[in-house]
XYZ file of C-alpha atoms in Angstrom:
178
model
C -96.876 81.749 -196.166
C -94.706 82.165 -199.225
C -91.028 82.552 -199.986
C -91.163 85.208 -202.747
C -88.630 87.884 -202.039
C -87.245 88.695 -205.540
C -87.577 87.749 -209.112
C -85.606 84.508 -208.776
C -87.778 83.236 -205.970
C -90.929 84.293 -207.853
C -89.822 82.169 -210.753
C -89.105 79.231 -208.439
C -92.544 79.721 -206.770
C -94.171 79.676 -210.247
C -92.240 76.490 -211.305
C -93.560 74.919 -208.084
C -97.122 75.475 -209.379
C -96.846 72.593 -211.833
C -99.449 70.147 -210.690
C -101.000 72.532 -208.197
C -104.659 73.308 -208.920
C -106.837 76.301 -207.874
C -109.291 73.927 -206.242
C -109.986 70.227 -206.211
C -112.069 68.887 -209.142
C -114.852 69.496 -209.972
C -114.571 72.902 -208.192
C -111.370 74.049 -209.991
C -110.204 74.604 -213.455
C -108.953 71.639 -215.514
C -105.393 72.839 -215.857
C -102.761 73.468 -213.076
C -101.851 76.939 -212.004
C -98.556 76.938 -213.891
C -100.201 75.844 -217.262
C -103.047 78.324 -216.640
C -100.610 81.217 -216.038
C -98.539 80.310 -219.061
C -101.572 80.041 -221.335
C -102.863 83.362 -220.082
C -99.502 85.099 -220.600
C -99.497 83.615 -224.202
C -102.943 84.953 -224.913
C -101.872 88.429 -223.700
C -98.657 88.268 -225.641
C -100.671 87.642 -228.757
C -103.311 90.320 -228.022
C -101.093 92.986 -226.517
C -97.481 92.179 -227.725
C -96.136 95.574 -226.624
C -97.341 95.278 -223.054
C -95.015 93.051 -221.021
C -96.469 94.200 -217.658
C -99.906 92.891 -218.697
C -98.440 89.671 -220.025
C -96.616 89.126 -216.695
C -99.828 89.838 -214.863
C -101.370 86.940 -216.841
C -98.572 84.775 -215.872
C -98.907 85.408 -212.107
C -102.525 86.360 -211.752
C -103.583 83.230 -209.844
C -100.517 82.828 -207.762
C -102.707 83.734 -204.702
C -104.523 80.366 -204.977
C -101.260 78.760 -203.698
C -101.083 80.991 -200.623
C -104.522 82.217 -199.672
C -108.298 81.614 -199.587
C -110.133 81.525 -202.913
C -112.310 84.640 -202.333
C -109.207 86.611 -201.473
C -106.710 85.009 -203.938
C -106.465 88.148 -206.086
C -105.596 90.386 -203.221
C -103.191 87.720 -201.721
C -101.518 87.252 -205.102
C -101.176 91.036 -205.605
C -99.507 91.324 -202.178
C -97.071 88.548 -203.186
C -96.031 90.082 -206.554
C -96.043 93.828 -205.620
C -92.564 93.953 -204.221
C -91.100 92.080 -207.199
C -93.168 93.273 -210.161
C -94.406 96.561 -208.961
C -97.728 98.347 -208.493
C -99.098 98.048 -212.060
C -98.747 94.175 -212.246
C -99.981 93.904 -208.632
C -102.987 96.123 -209.384
C -103.941 93.930 -212.383
C -103.689 90.800 -210.307
C -105.876 92.313 -207.624
C -108.513 93.508 -210.186
C -108.807 90.241 -212.130
C -111.579 88.987 -209.828
C -113.497 92.365 -209.867
C -113.116 92.351 -213.712
C -114.829 88.994 -213.702
C -117.597 90.366 -211.579
C -117.882 93.383 -213.873
C -118.017 91.401 -217.085
C -120.542 88.900 -215.571
C -122.790 91.950 -214.616
C -122.497 93.900 -217.955
C -122.353 91.307 -220.650
C -125.142 88.753 -220.875
C -123.119 86.537 -223.239
C -119.929 86.639 -221.155
C -118.954 82.946 -220.903
C -117.391 81.620 -217.720
C -116.007 78.185 -217.109
C -117.821 76.042 -214.626
C -115.178 76.706 -212.043
C -115.440 80.414 -212.651
C -119.184 80.339 -212.275
C -118.843 78.603 -208.938
C -116.117 80.924 -207.637
C -118.093 83.966 -208.844
C -120.666 83.224 -206.140
C -117.968 83.102 -203.452
C -116.351 86.298 -204.810
C -119.416 88.527 -204.421
C -121.485 87.594 -207.508
C -122.285 90.192 -210.186
C -121.546 93.876 -209.483
C -124.117 96.402 -208.555
C -124.169 99.534 -210.655
C -122.306 101.386 -207.901
C -119.571 98.776 -207.927
C -119.351 98.950 -211.625
C -118.829 102.701 -211.461
C -116.087 102.287 -208.762
C -114.415 99.503 -210.842
C -114.408 101.622 -214.114
C -112.936 104.509 -212.163
C -109.730 102.604 -211.509
C -107.021 103.557 -214.013
C -106.177 99.845 -214.743
C -109.881 98.724 -215.215
C -109.618 98.353 -219.061
C -106.332 96.348 -218.801
C -107.929 94.179 -216.001
C -110.823 93.332 -218.307
C -108.313 92.313 -220.984
C -106.508 90.183 -218.415
C -109.861 88.631 -217.334
C -110.726 87.697 -220.919
C -107.389 86.072 -221.359
C -107.994 84.267 -218.018
C -111.084 82.565 -219.286
C -109.355 81.628 -222.568
C -106.422 79.960 -220.756
C -107.907 76.787 -219.468
C -107.294 74.352 -222.332
C -105.926 70.921 -221.282
C -102.808 70.047 -223.152
C -102.556 73.367 -224.988
C -98.835 73.928 -225.852
C -97.555 77.451 -225.078
C -94.115 78.840 -224.358
C -92.778 77.582 -220.969
C -91.499 79.376 -217.878
C -87.997 79.306 -219.387
C -89.141 81.608 -222.176
C -90.791 84.000 -219.669
C -87.945 83.923 -217.079
C -85.669 86.493 -218.838
C -88.660 88.786 -219.490
C -89.709 88.613 -215.799
C -86.127 89.209 -214.580
C -85.718 92.188 -216.823
C -89.110 93.617 -215.978
C -88.441 93.218 -212.226
C -85.084 94.866 -212.475
C -86.857 98.003 -213.652
C -89.306 98.106 -210.726
């Protein structure tokens, strides 16, 4: 399934996502999983500079696409990163799909990429009011919404952001504290 057992193997796995897409075009996003994660982490670094855990969640949030089925990629990704990056990052990874469903159900002007619109249907579509209440009750819901907004902003072909080499020491330091 995957070979992630520690921070170094997680970094190697992330590096291997260069050229790997969430789904074949036109169903997937226009950037590969590594570029998408790097862009998402950069957006979060700008928006929440003091929250390394949230930034790392942005970096790894779609890792599950490389090891699982699309509707379950958030849960699969959370399971992969939990032993290395701990429960908070894993919870944020797991919640980024419910956050999309929440935003799509509560904000009429919430813009989704074409790929996100297509995957929303496979992931349960918009939330019912009961699902919204359950989502909002999760302690990480607000941060998951922030991650989700960064996720949508992180799909720009050719956008230059800091590379994995810049994130590696931060990920190693964070993981050593888990």
